[in-house]
PDB file of C-alpha atoms and ligand atoms in Angstrom:
ATOM      1  CA  UNK A   1       0.000   0.000   0.000  1.00 43.00           C
ATOM      2  CA  UNK A   2       2.907   2.268   0.800  1.00 45.00           C
ATOM      3  CA  UNK A   3       4.328   1.584  -2.635  1.00 50.00           C
ATOM      4  CA  UNK A   4       0.981   2.302  -4.160  1.00 51.00           C
ATOM      5  CA  UNK A   5       0.832   5.558  -2.277  1.00 49.00           C
ATOM      6  CA  UNK A   6       4.230   6.575  -3.526  1.00 51.00           C
ATOM      7  CA  UNK A   7       3.286   5.641  -7.015  1.00 51.00           C
ATOM      8  CA  UNK A   8       0.115   7.700  -6.833  1.00 52.00           C
ATOM      9  CA  UNK A   9       2.094  10.555  -5.383  1.00 51.00           C
ATOM     10  CA  UNK A  10       4.553  10.428  -8.204  1.00 53.00           C
ATOM     11  CA  UNK A  11       1.912  10.089 -10.829  1.00 54.00           C
ATOM     12  CA  UNK A  12      -0.486  12.703  -9.614  1.00 55.00           C
ATOM     13  CA  UNK A  13       1.089  15.320  -7.367  1.00 62.00           C
ATOM     14  CA  UNK A  14       3.996  16.387  -9.583  1.00 62.00           C
ATOM     15  CA  UNK A  15       1.603  17.078 -12.452  1.00 67.00           C
ATOM     16  CA  UNK A  16      -0.320  19.486 -10.242  1.00 70.00           C
ATOM     17  CA  UNK A  17       2.857  21.054  -8.967  1.00 82.00           C
ATOM     18  CA  UNK A  18       4.109  21.508 -12.481  1.00 84.00           C
ATOM     19  CA  UNK A  19       1.002  23.424 -13.353  1.00 84.00           C
ATOM     20  CA  UNK A  20       1.285  25.616 -10.271  1.00 87.00           C
ATOM     21  CA  UNK A  21       4.996  26.191 -10.890  1.00 88.00           C
ATOM     22  CA  UNK A  22       4.313  27.050 -14.516  1.00 86.00           C
ATOM     23  CA  UNK A  23       1.691  29.526 -13.402  1.00 89.00           C
ATOM     24  CA  UNK A  24       4.056  31.120 -10.891  1.00 90.00           C
ATOM     25  CA  UNK A  25       6.757  31.339 -13.491  1.00 90.00           C
ATOM     26  CA  UNK A  26       4.402  33.038 -15.961  1.00 92.00           C
ATOM     27  CA  UNK A  27       3.320  35.404 -13.213  1.00 93.00           C
ATOM     28  CA  UNK A  28       6.927  36.301 -12.359  1.00 93.00           C
ATOM     29  CA  UNK A  29       7.794  36.814 -16.028  1.00 96.00           C
ATOM     30  CA  UNK A  30       4.669  38.872 -16.582  1.00 95.00           C
ATOM     31  CA  UNK A  31       5.797  41.258 -13.856  1.00 93.00           C
ATOM     32  CA  UNK A  32       8.851  42.043 -15.949  1.00 95.00           C
ATOM     33  CA  UNK A  33       7.223  41.827 -19.381  1.00 96.00           C
ATOM     34  CA  UNK A  34       5.993  45.413 -19.252  1.00 90.00           C
ATOM     35  CA  UNK A  35       9.399  46.908 -18.357  1.00 90.00           C
ATOM     36  CA  UNK A  36      11.159  44.757 -20.922  1.00 94.00           C
ATOM     37  CA  UNK A  37       8.737  45.814 -23.630  1.00 94.00           C
ATOM     38  CA  UNK A  38       7.719  42.246 -24.445  1.00 97.00           C
ATOM     39  CA  UNK A  39       4.062  43.219 -24.779  1.00 98.00           C
ATOM     40  CA  UNK A  40       2.710  44.432 -28.076  1.00 97.00           C
ATOM     41  CA  UNK A  41      -0.678  45.307 -29.541  1.00 98.00           C
ATOM     42  CA  UNK A  42      -2.016  43.984 -32.794  1.00 98.00           C
ATOM     43  CA  UNK A  43      -5.065  45.524 -34.445  1.00 98.00           C
ATOM     44  CA  UNK A  44      -7.924  43.739 -36.154  1.00 98.00           C
ATOM     45  CA  UNK A  45     -10.138  45.761 -38.500  1.00 98.00           C
ATOM     46  CA  UNK A  46     -13.904  45.984 -38.109  1.00 98.00           C
ATOM     47  CA  UNK A  47     -15.694  46.386 -41.422  1.00 98.00           C
ATOM     48  CA  UNK A  48     -18.766  48.500 -42.105  1.00 97.00           C
ATOM     49  CA  UNK A  49     -20.964  46.006 -43.955  1.00 98.00           C
ATOM     50  CA  UNK A  50     -22.733  48.743 -45.933  1.00 97.00           C
ATOM     51  CA  UNK A  51     -19.622  50.425 -47.354  1.00 95.00           C
ATOM     52  CA  UNK A  52     -17.062  47.627 -47.015  1.00 95.00           C
ATOM     53  CA  UNK A  53     -14.649  50.115 -45.425  1.00 94.00           C
ATOM     54  CA  UNK A  54     -12.705  49.756 -42.200  1.00 96.00           C
ATOM     55  CA  UNK A  55     -14.744  51.418 -39.464  1.00 97.00           C
ATOM     56  CA  UNK A  56     -12.783  50.351 -36.423  1.00 98.00           C
ATOM     57  CA  UNK A  57      -9.764  48.584 -34.988  1.00 98.00           C
ATOM     58  CA  UNK A  58      -9.741  46.201 -32.031  1.00 98.00           C
ATOM     59  CA  UNK A  59      -6.507  46.230 -30.045  1.00 99.00           C
ATOM     60  CA  UNK A  60      -5.448  42.696 -29.062  1.00 98.00           C
ATOM     61  CA  UNK A  61      -2.507  42.081 -26.757  1.00 98.00           C
ATOM     62  CA  UNK A  62       0.442  39.862 -27.727  1.00 98.00           C
ATOM     63  CA  UNK A  63       3.264  38.662 -25.459  1.00 97.00           C
ATOM     64  CA  UNK A  64       6.597  37.807 -26.984  1.00 96.00           C
ATOM     65  CA  UNK A  65       8.224  35.813 -24.161  1.00 95.00           C
ATOM     66  CA  UNK A  66      12.046  35.584 -24.390  1.00 94.00           C
ATOM     67  CA  UNK A  67      12.119  31.770 -24.104  1.00 94.00           C
ATOM     68  CA  UNK A  68       8.525  30.573 -24.531  1.00 93.00           C
ATOM     69  CA  UNK A  69       7.876  32.624 -27.661  1.00 95.00           C
ATOM     70  CA  UNK A  70       4.441  34.065 -28.368  1.00 95.00           C
ATOM     71  CA  UNK A  71       1.989  33.376 -25.555  1.00 94.00           C
ATOM     72  CA  UNK A  72      -1.675  33.897 -26.503  1.00 95.00           C
ATOM     73  CA  UNK A  73      -3.739  36.234 -24.290  1.00 97.00           C
ATOM     74  CA  UNK A  74      -6.087  33.400 -23.284  1.00 96.00           C
ATOM     75  CA  UNK A  75      -3.082  31.892 -21.469  1.00 94.00           C
ATOM     76  CA  UNK A  76      -1.873  34.894 -19.540  1.00 96.00           C
ATOM     77  CA  UNK A  77      -4.802  37.331 -19.138  1.00 97.00           C
ATOM     78  CA  UNK A  78      -6.569  35.066 -16.578  1.00 95.00           C
ATOM     79  CA  UNK A  79      -3.312  34.816 -14.585  1.00 95.00           C
ATOM     80  CA  UNK A  80      -2.847  38.587 -14.812  1.00 96.00           C
ATOM     81  CA  UNK A  81      -6.399  39.027 -13.525  1.00 95.00           C
ATOM     82  CA  UNK A  82      -5.821  36.695 -10.560  1.00 94.00           C
ATOM     83  CA  UNK A  83      -2.710  38.529  -9.388  1.00 94.00           C
ATOM     84  CA  UNK A  84      -4.108  41.945 -10.391  1.00 95.00           C
ATOM     85  CA  UNK A  85      -1.223  42.591 -12.758  1.00 96.00           C
ATOM     86  CA  UNK A  86      -4.045  43.225 -15.233  1.00 97.00           C
ATOM     87  CA  UNK A  87      -4.290  46.724 -13.710  1.00 97.00           C
ATOM     88  CA  UNK A  88      -0.874  47.991 -14.929  1.00 96.00           C
ATOM     89  CA  UNK A  89      -1.133  45.864 -18.084  1.00 97.00           C
ATOM     90  CA  UNK A  90      -4.626  47.176 -18.875  1.00 98.00           C
ATOM     91  CA  UNK A  91      -3.421  50.709 -18.258  1.00 97.00           C
ATOM     92  CA  UNK A  92      -0.558  50.149 -20.720  1.00 98.00           C
ATOM     93  CA  UNK A  93      -2.929  48.666 -23.314  1.00 98.00           C
ATOM     94  CA  UNK A  94      -5.247  51.681 -23.084  1.00 98.00           C
ATOM     95  CA  UNK A  95      -2.356  54.147 -23.358  1.00 98.00           C
ATOM     96  CA  UNK A  96      -0.721  52.340 -26.258  1.00 98.00           C
ATOM     97  CA  UNK A  97      -4.010  51.962 -28.179  1.00 98.00           C
ATOM     98  CA  UNK A  98      -4.882  55.651 -27.663  1.00 98.00           C
ATOM     99  CA  UNK A  99      -1.402  56.783 -28.766  1.00 98.00           C
ATOM    100  CA  UNK A 100      -1.704  54.650 -31.905  1.00 98.00           C
ATOM    101  CA  UNK A 101      -5.186  56.002 -32.640  1.00 98.00           C
ATOM    102  CA  UNK A 102      -3.884  59.547 -32.280  1.00 98.00           C
ATOM    103  CA  UNK A 103      -0.984  58.810 -34.667  1.00 97.00           C
ATOM    104  CA  UNK A 104      -3.471  57.619 -37.298  1.00 97.00           C
ATOM    105  CA  UNK A 105      -5.719  60.625 -36.699  1.00 96.00           C
ATOM    106  CA  UNK A 106      -2.786  63.025 -37.069  1.00 96.00           C
ATOM    107  CA  UNK A 107      -1.684  61.284 -40.271  1.00 95.00           C
ATOM    108  CA  UNK A 108      -5.157  61.882 -41.710  1.00 94.00           C
ATOM    109  CA  UNK A 109      -5.984  58.179 -41.686  1.00 95.00           C
ATOM    110  CA  UNK A 110      -9.599  57.361 -40.932  1.00 94.00           C
ATOM    111  CA  UNK A 111      -9.792  54.321 -38.636  1.00 95.00           C
ATOM    112  CA  UNK A 112     -13.236  54.891 -37.107  1.00 97.00           C
ATOM    113  CA  UNK A 113     -13.082  53.844 -33.466  1.00 98.00           C
ATOM    114  CA  UNK A 114     -10.299  52.188 -31.503  1.00 98.00           C
ATOM    115  CA  UNK A 115     -11.701  49.313 -29.440  1.00 98.00           C
ATOM    116  CA  UNK A 116      -9.940  48.151 -26.280  1.00 98.00           C
ATOM    117  CA  UNK A 117     -10.792  45.072 -24.215  1.00 98.00           C
ATOM    118  CA  UNK A 118     -11.331  45.824 -20.552  1.00 97.00           C
ATOM    119  CA  UNK A 119     -11.194  43.158 -17.863  1.00 95.00           C
ATOM    120  CA  UNK A 120     -13.790  43.015 -15.084  1.00 93.00           C
ATOM    121  CA  UNK A 121     -10.983  43.574 -12.554  1.00 93.00           C
ATOM    122  CA  UNK A 122     -10.131  46.885 -14.228  1.00 94.00           C
ATOM    123  CA  UNK A 123     -13.685  48.049 -14.699  1.00 94.00           C
ATOM    124  CA  UNK A 124     -14.602  47.407 -11.070  1.00 90.00           C
ATOM    125  CA  UNK A 125     -11.917  49.825  -9.875  1.00 91.00           C
ATOM    126  CA  UNK A 126     -13.568  52.838  -8.278  1.00 88.00           C
ATOM    127  CA  UNK A 127     -11.769  55.414 -10.428  1.00 93.00           C
ATOM    128  CA  UNK A 128     -11.765  53.497 -13.719  1.00 96.00           C
ATOM    129  CA  UNK A 129     -13.606  56.187 -15.711  1.00 97.00           C
ATOM    130  CA  UNK A 130     -11.213  58.886 -14.424  1.00 97.00           C
ATOM    131  CA  UNK A 131      -8.219  56.735 -15.397  1.00 97.00           C
ATOM    132  CA  UNK A 132      -9.593  56.429 -18.922  1.00 98.00           C
ATOM    133  CA  UNK A 133     -10.118  60.202 -19.217  1.00 98.00           C
ATOM    134  CA  UNK A 134      -6.567  60.847 -17.957  1.00 98.00           C
ATOM    135  CA  UNK A 135      -5.146  58.450 -20.570  1.00 98.00           C
ATOM    136  CA  UNK A 136      -7.284  59.989 -23.340  1.00 98.00           C
ATOM    137  CA  UNK A 137      -6.180  63.509 -22.544  1.00 98.00           C
ATOM    138  CA  UNK A 138      -2.521  62.462 -22.274  1.00 98.00           C
ATOM    139  CA  UNK A 139      -2.784  60.943 -25.750  1.00 98.00           C
ATOM    140  CA  UNK A 140      -4.771  63.941 -27.013  1.00 97.00           C
ATOM    141  CA  UNK A 141      -7.488  61.631 -28.255  1.00 97.00           C
ATOM    142  CA  UNK A 142     -11.173  62.429 -28.768  1.00 97.00           C
ATOM    143  CA  UNK A 143     -13.225  60.241 -26.357  1.00 98.00           C
ATOM    144  CA  UNK A 144     -15.711  59.578 -29.189  1.00 98.00           C
ATOM    145  CA  UNK A 145     -12.996  57.635 -31.041  1.00 98.00           C
ATOM    146  CA  UNK A 146     -12.623  55.172 -28.155  1.00 98.00           C
ATOM    147  CA  UNK A 147     -14.736  52.081 -27.659  1.00 98.00           C
ATOM    148  CA  UNK A 148     -14.406  49.833 -24.595  1.00 98.00           C
ATOM    149  CA  UNK A 149     -15.321  46.165 -24.933  1.00 98.00           C
ATOM    150  CA  UNK A 150     -16.715  44.621 -21.765  1.00 95.00           C
ATOM    151  CA  UNK A 151     -17.893  41.073 -21.247  1.00 91.00           C
ATOM    152  CA  UNK A 152     -21.003  40.135 -19.380  1.00 85.00           C
ATOM    153  CA  UNK A 153     -18.789  39.023 -16.486  1.00 84.00           C
ATOM    154  CA  UNK A 154     -18.146  42.737 -15.841  1.00 85.00           C
ATOM    155  CA  UNK A 155     -21.850  43.345 -15.446  1.00 83.00           C
ATOM    156  CA  UNK A 156     -22.334  40.096 -13.529  1.00 81.00           C
ATOM    157  CA  UNK A 157     -19.659  41.022 -10.983  1.00 79.00           C
ATOM    158  CA  UNK A 158     -21.259  44.467 -10.919  1.00 78.00           C
ATOM    159  CA  UNK A 159     -20.069  46.470  -7.922  1.00 81.00           C
ATOM    160  CA  UNK A 160     -21.533  49.814  -6.872  1.00 86.00           C
ATOM    161  CA  UNK A 161     -19.062  51.535  -9.195  1.00 87.00           C
ATOM    162  CA  UNK A 162     -20.135  49.614 -12.332  1.00 89.00           C
ATOM    163  CA  UNK A 163     -23.150  51.725 -13.302  1.00 90.00           C
ATOM    164  CA  UNK A 164     -21.482  55.103 -12.457  1.00 92.00           C
ATOM    165  CA  UNK A 165     -18.323  54.147 -14.426  1.00 94.00           C
ATOM    166  CA  UNK A 166     -20.460  53.177 -17.395  1.00 95.00           C
ATOM    167  CA  UNK A 167     -22.559  56.327 -17.218  1.00 95.00           C
ATOM    168  CA  UNK A 168     -19.590  58.694 -16.792  1.00 96.00           C
ATOM    169  CA  UNK A 169     -17.722  57.174 -19.734  1.00 98.00           C
ATOM    170  CA  UNK A 170     -20.745  57.284 -22.034  1.00 97.00           C
ATOM    171  CA  UNK A 171     -21.598  60.866 -21.044  1.00 97.00           C
ATOM    172  CA  UNK A 172     -18.186  61.905 -22.432  1.00 97.00           C
ATOM    173  CA  UNK A 173     -18.843  60.028 -25.669  1.00 98.00           C
ATOM    174  CA  UNK A 174     -16.816  56.855 -25.029  1.00 98.00           C
ATOM    175  CA  UNK A 175     -18.580  53.984 -26.810  1.00 98.00           C
ATOM    176  CA  UNK A 176     -19.345  50.869 -24.801  1.00 97.00           C
ATOM    177  CA  UNK A 177     -19.664  47.427 -26.373  1.00 97.00           C
ATOM    178  CA  UNK A 178     -20.792  44.150 -24.870  1.00 94.00           C
ATOM    179  CA  UNK A 179     -18.326  41.467 -26.055  1.00 95.00           C
ATOM    180  CA  UNK A 180     -18.992  37.734 -26.590  1.00 93.00           C
ATOM    181  CA  UNK A 181     -22.708  38.467 -26.550  1.00 92.00           C
ATOM    182  CA  UNK A 182     -24.880  35.396 -26.138  1.00 87.00           C
ATOM    183  CA  UNK A 183     -22.395  33.277 -24.203  1.00 87.00           C
ATOM    184  CA  UNK A 184     -23.273  34.513 -20.700  1.00 76.00           C
ATOM    185  CA  UNK A 185     -26.461  34.437 -18.667  1.00 69.00           C
ATOM    186  CA  UNK A 186     -29.542  36.655 -18.727  1.00 58.00           C
ATOM    187  CA  UNK A 187     -27.926  39.074 -21.121  1.00 64.00           C
ATOM    188  CA  UNK A 188     -31.162  40.929 -21.607  1.00 75.00           C
ATOM    189  CA  UNK A 189     -31.674  42.004 -18.026  1.00 78.00           C
ATOM    190  CA  UNK A 190     -28.148  43.466 -17.952  1.00 81.00           C
ATOM    191  CA  UNK A 191     -28.909  45.615 -20.963  1.00 84.00           C
ATOM    192  CA  UNK A 192     -31.589  47.416 -19.032  1.00 82.00           C
ATOM    193  CA  UNK A 193     -29.484  48.092 -15.952  1.00 83.00           C
ATOM    194  CA  UNK A 194     -26.260  48.788 -17.814  1.00 88.00           C
ATOM    195  CA  UNK A 195     -26.978  50.504 -21.124  1.00 89.00           C
ATOM    196  CA  UNK A 196     -24.323  50.092 -23.870  1.00 94.00           C
ATOM    197  CA  UNK A 197     -23.919  51.263 -27.484  1.00 97.00           C
ATOM    198  CA  UNK A 198     -22.988  48.069 -29.245  1.00 97.00           C
ATOM    199  CA  UNK A 199     -23.355  44.276 -29.095  1.00 96.00           C
ATOM    200  CA  UNK A 200     -20.694  41.934 -30.417  1.00 96.00           C
ATOM    201  CA  UNK A 201     -22.230  38.582 -31.317  1.00 96.00           C
ATOM    202  CA  UNK A 202     -19.866  35.849 -30.137  1.00 95.00           C
ATOM    203  CA  UNK A 203     -17.953  33.960 -32.821  1.00 95.00           C
ATOM    204  CA  UNK A 204     -19.486  30.628 -31.790  1.00 94.00           C
ATOM    205  CA  UNK A 205     -22.823  31.810 -33.254  1.00 93.00           C
ATOM    206  CA  UNK A 206     -21.285  32.900 -36.544  1.00 94.00           C
ATOM    207  CA  UNK A 207     -19.099  29.842 -37.123  1.00 90.00           C
ATOM    208  CA  UNK A 208     -20.591  27.611 -39.844  1.00 82.00           C
ATOM    209  CA  UNK A 209     -23.891  29.396 -39.793  1.00 85.00           C
ATOM    210  CA  UNK A 210     -26.433  28.240 -42.392  1.00 80.00           C
ATOM    211  CA  UNK A 211     -29.783  29.640 -43.462  1.00 75.00           C
ATOM    212  CA  UNK A 212     -31.546  26.889 -41.536  1.00 77.00           C
ATOM    213  CA  UNK A 213     -30.955  25.806 -37.959  1.00 82.00           C
ATOM    214  CA  UNK A 214     -30.905  27.239 -34.460  1.00 85.00           C
ATOM    215  CA  UNK A 215     -27.795  29.396 -34.937  1.00 86.00           C
ATOM    216  CA  UNK A 216     -29.324  31.366 -37.765  1.00 90.00           C
ATOM    217  CA  UNK A 217     -32.507  32.001 -35.786  1.00 91.00           C
ATOM    218  CA  UNK A 218     -30.490  33.159 -32.784  1.00 91.00           C
ATOM    219  CA  UNK A 219     -28.297  35.508 -34.814  1.00 94.00           C
ATOM    220  CA  UNK A 220     -31.297  36.965 -36.660  1.00 95.00           C
ATOM    221  CA  UNK A 221     -33.080  37.493 -33.337  1.00 93.00           C
ATOM    222  CA  UNK A 222     -30.057  39.164 -31.711  1.00 93.00           C
ATOM    223  CA  UNK A 223     -29.634  41.549 -34.681  1.00 96.00           C
ATOM    224  CA  UNK A 224     -33.313  42.531 -34.678  1.00 96.00           C
ATOM    225  CA  UNK A 225     -33.410  42.936 -30.920  1.00 93.00           C
ATOM    226  CA  UNK A 226     -30.275  45.086 -30.934  1.00 94.00           C
ATOM    227  CA  UNK A 227     -31.740  47.340 -33.604  1.00 96.00           C
ATOM    228  CA  UNK A 228     -34.988  47.682 -31.661  1.00 94.00           C
ATOM    229  CA  UNK A 229     -32.874  48.832 -28.709  1.00 92.00           C
ATOM    230  CA  UNK A 230     -30.990  51.204 -31.073  1.00 95.00           C
ATOM    231  CA  UNK A 231     -27.698  49.356 -30.597  1.00 96.00           C
ATOM    232  CA  UNK A 232     -25.049  48.696 -33.231  1.00 97.00           C
ATOM    233  CA  UNK A 233     -24.334  45.010 -33.900  1.00 98.00           C
ATOM    234  CA  UNK A 234     -20.970  43.507 -34.784  1.00 98.00           C
ATOM    235  CA  UNK A 235     -20.541  39.882 -35.874  1.00 98.00           C
ATOM    236  CA  UNK A 236     -17.239  38.410 -34.651  1.00 97.00           C
ATOM    237  CA  UNK A 237     -15.306  35.557 -36.193  1.00 97.00           C
ATOM    238  CA  UNK A 238     -16.495  35.978 -39.793  1.00 97.00           C
ATOM    239  CA  UNK A 239     -14.331  33.511 -41.711  1.00 97.00           C
ATOM    240  CA  UNK A 240     -16.190  32.749 -44.942  1.00 96.00           C
ATOM    241  CA  UNK A 241     -18.097  34.491 -47.722  1.00 96.00           C
ATOM    242  CA  UNK A 242     -21.220  32.541 -46.706  1.00 94.00           C
ATOM    243  CA  UNK A 243     -21.006  33.815 -43.133  1.00 95.00           C
ATOM    244  CA  UNK A 244     -20.540  37.356 -44.446  1.00 97.00           C
ATOM    245  CA  UNK A 245     -23.554  37.024 -46.808  1.00 96.00           C
ATOM    246  CA  UNK A 246     -25.683  35.727 -43.968  1.00 95.00           C
ATOM    247  CA  UNK A 247     -25.005  38.570 -41.534  1.00 96.00           C
ATOM    248  CA  UNK A 248     -25.143  41.176 -44.298  1.00 97.00           C
ATOM    249  CA  UNK A 249     -28.545  39.952 -45.478  1.00 96.00           C
ATOM    250  CA  UNK A 250     -29.871  40.243 -41.960  1.00 96.00           C
ATOM    251  CA  UNK A 251     -28.790  43.843 -41.559  1.00 97.00           C
ATOM    252  CA  UNK A 252     -25.855  43.337 -39.197  1.00 98.00           C
ATOM    253  CA  UNK A 253     -23.906  46.643 -39.052  1.00 98.00           C
ATOM    254  CA  UNK A 254     -20.299  45.496 -38.820  1.00 98.00           C
ATOM    255  CA  UNK A 255     -18.209  42.378 -39.300  1.00 98.00           C
ATOM    256  CA  UNK A 256     -14.864  41.268 -37.933  1.00 98.00           C
ATOM    257  CA  UNK A 257     -12.910  38.118 -38.624  1.00 98.00           C
ATOM    258  CA  UNK A 258     -10.256  36.313 -40.630  1.00 98.00           C
ATOM    259  CA  UNK A 259     -12.363  36.687 -43.796  1.00 98.00           C
ATOM    260  CA  UNK A 260     -11.509  40.399 -43.738  1.00 97.00           C
ATOM    261  CA  UNK A 261      -8.208  40.301 -41.905  1.00 98.00           C
ATOM    262  CA  UNK A 262      -6.315  38.721 -39.035  1.00 98.00           C
ATOM    263  CA  UNK A 263      -5.111  41.016 -36.249  1.00 98.00           C
ATOM    264  CA  UNK A 264      -2.181  43.001 -37.700  1.00 98.00           C
ATOM    265  CA  UNK A 265       0.930  44.701 -36.308  1.00 98.00           C
ATOM    266  CA  UNK A 266       0.434  48.483 -36.270  1.00 98.00           C
ATOM    267  CA  UNK A 267       2.717  49.046 -39.280  1.00 98.00           C
ATOM    268  CA  UNK A 268       0.701  46.633 -41.423  1.00 98.00           C
ATOM    269  CA  UNK A 269      -2.590  48.117 -40.244  1.00 98.00           C
ATOM    270  CA  UNK A 270      -1.249  51.545 -41.200  1.00 97.00           C
ATOM    271  CA  UNK A 271      -0.490  50.279 -44.728  1.00 96.00           C
ATOM    272  CA  UNK A 272      -4.026  48.959 -44.959  1.00 95.00           C
ATOM    273  CA  UNK A 273      -5.460  52.337 -43.955  1.00 95.00           C
ATOM    274  CA  UNK A 274      -3.176  54.121 -46.441  1.00 93.00           C
ATOM    275  CA  UNK A 275      -4.514  51.941 -49.247  1.00 90.00           C
ATOM    276  CA  UNK A 276      -8.201  52.183 -48.458  1.00 83.00           C
ATOM    277  CA  UNK A 277      -9.097  54.732 -45.818  1.00 65.00           C
ATOM    278  CA  UNK A 278      -7.234  57.986 -46.562  1.00 57.00           C
ATOM    279  CA  UNK A 279      -9.289  61.108 -46.043  1.00 50.00           C
TER     280      UNK A 279
HETATM  281  P1  C2E B   1     -12.004  38.657 -27.850  1.00 97.74           P
HETATM  282  O1  C2E B   1     -12.036  40.022 -27.285  1.00 97.74           O
HETATM  283  O2  C2E B   1     -13.298  37.968 -28.062  1.00 97.74           O
HETATM  284  O3  C2E B   1     -11.173  38.779 -29.205  1.00 97.74           O
HETATM  285  C1  C2E B   1     -11.422  38.044 -30.373  1.00 97.74           C
HETATM  286  C2  C2E B   1     -10.454  36.894 -30.516  1.00 97.74           C
HETATM  287  O4  C2E B   1     -10.816  36.131 -31.654  1.00 97.74           O
HETATM  288  C3  C2E B   1      -9.003  37.317 -30.759  1.00 97.74           C
HETATM  289  O5  C2E B   1      -8.171  36.312 -30.196  1.00 97.74           O
HETATM  290  C4  C2E B   1      -8.926  37.295 -32.273  1.00 97.74           C
HETATM  291  O6  C2E B   1      -7.592  37.155 -32.757  1.00 97.74           O
HETATM  292  C5  C2E B   1      -9.751  36.079 -32.585  1.00 97.74           C
HETATM  293  N1  C2E B   1     -10.360  36.130 -33.909  1.00 97.74           N
HETATM  294  C6  C2E B   1     -10.703  37.204 -34.654  1.00 97.74           C
HETATM  295  N2  C2E B   1     -11.279  36.847 -35.809  1.00 97.74           N
HETATM  296  C7  C2E B   1     -11.307  35.500 -35.833  1.00 97.74           C
HETATM  297  C8  C2E B   1     -11.787  34.509 -36.772  1.00 97.74           C
HETATM  298  O7  C2E B   1     -12.300  34.821 -37.856  1.00 97.74           O
HETATM  299  N3  C2E B   1     -11.644  33.213 -36.421  1.00 97.74           N
HETATM  300  C9  C2E B   1     -11.076  32.825 -35.235  1.00 97.74           C
HETATM  301  N4  C2E B   1     -10.969  31.527 -34.974  1.00 97.74           N
HETATM  302  N5  C2E B   1     -10.618  33.722 -34.322  1.00 97.74           N
HETATM  303  C10 C2E B   1     -10.733  35.031 -34.622  1.00 97.74           C
HETATM  304  P2  C2E B   1      -6.921  36.684 -29.263  1.00 97.74           P
HETATM  305  O8  C2E B   1      -6.216  37.883 -29.821  1.00 97.74           O
HETATM  306  O9  C2E B   1      -6.153  35.428 -29.044  1.00 97.74           O
HETATM  307  O10 C2E B   1      -7.598  37.147 -27.912  1.00 97.74           O
HETATM  308  C11 C2E B   1      -8.327  36.251 -27.119  1.00 97.74           C
HETATM  309  C12 C2E B   1      -9.021  36.959 -25.984  1.00 97.74           C
HETATM  310  O11 C2E B   1      -8.072  37.523 -25.068  1.00 97.74           O
HETATM  311  C13 C2E B   1      -9.875  38.141 -26.434  1.00 97.74           C
HETATM  312  O12 C2E B   1     -11.112  37.678 -26.933  1.00 97.74           O
HETATM  313  C14 C2E B   1      -9.981  38.923 -25.153  1.00 97.74           C
HETATM  314  O13 C2E B   1     -10.969  38.380 -24.329  1.00 97.74           O
HETATM  315  C15 C2E B   1      -8.619  38.682 -24.508  1.00 97.74           C
HETATM  316  N6  C2E B   1      -7.746  39.845 -24.776  1.00 97.74           N
HETATM  317  C16 C2E B   1      -6.989  40.126 -25.858  1.00 97.74           C
HETATM  318  N7  C2E B   1      -6.336  41.305 -25.711  1.00 97.74           N
HETATM  319  C17 C2E B   1      -6.712  41.797 -24.498  1.00 97.74           C
HETATM  320  C18 C2E B   1      -6.386  42.986 -23.761  1.00 97.74           C
HETATM  321  O14 C2E B   1      -5.636  43.870 -24.202  1.00 97.74           O
HETATM  322  N8  C2E B   1      -6.960  43.112 -22.523  1.00 97.74           N
HETATM  323  C19 C2E B   1      -7.829  42.176 -22.019  1.00 97.74           C
HETATM  324  N9  C2E B   1      -8.360  42.393 -20.796  1.00 97.74           N
HETATM  325  N10 C2E B   1      -8.157  41.066 -22.681  1.00 97.74           N
HETATM  326  C20 C2E B   1      -7.608  40.861 -23.914  1.00 97.74           C
HETATM  327 CA1   CA B   2     -13.078  41.861 -27.742  1.00 97.74          CA
HETATM  328 CA1   CA B   3     -15.350  38.549 -28.446  1.00 97.74          CA
HETATM  329 CA1   CA B   4     -13.815  35.952 -26.405  1.00 97.74          CA
END
């Protein structure tokens, strides 16, 4: 039995430790990633489905780790949220995205709005709205050019500062979008308590959509409901011509996905704007 125990120990415990150690090591490296300039933003265009022109850019974080290589955000954002490193990281993301937006604006390049993902941990901070205004004014950016993407988890966690933060930001013209729409719970009741400007239909609803079937009914219903509530609708994860046709036919306002473009380094995005969106 003792042998058995040791065997189990060997088989099971180290695997758990490895995971914990890995997590700690990512956390330690993440602390230094900002100073060492290992973090970078890529930008994915949003397309106005009526004109076919770029009408927005979503900033997506990338981490170029010195030994592990590129680590996707899904692997380190949750860790950053747990240890609250998401606060300085999120602050950097906002600043960097606003500076980039201002560079495009000053170069006469029309990019529409710059969208930035905001974690629930950030949004629940008491002074979040003030932080955003400070960053905007430092970058010299018009608040109307900024869009913040929140997930339903932000509204679900909802502290007493959630509604005031939302209201203050919107009163200055900052656009608010609800990300991954349809994947959380009781989305509709949140919309009443926490008014936003835009819904982003989660990619899982768009993937392999066909004219028949539950997905198509859901997407059609979300688009119509959003329009009744006077909200803009963006379809995420558009990968094929068929998916584009589907959302376009149903009056969806904007599309985003590999069909149009992958997220791009700022220099490549700039080239894209130079080719199509000069004013
Ligand atoms: P998200 O906000 O839902 O972003 C969309 C994700 O889908 C991005 O993955 C994007 O690269 C990917 N995507 C876009 N179009 C397509 C498509 O046509 N097909 C497929 N299969 N994927 C597509 P990414 O960049 O790996 O980001 C994953 C998630 O990490 C984001 O999901 C967001 O929740 C989070 N994230 C990224 N950057 C930040 C950030 O700066 N701050 C915070 N708090 N979270 C971030
Ligand atoms: Ca997003
Ligand atoms: Ca999303
Ligand atoms: Ca997502």
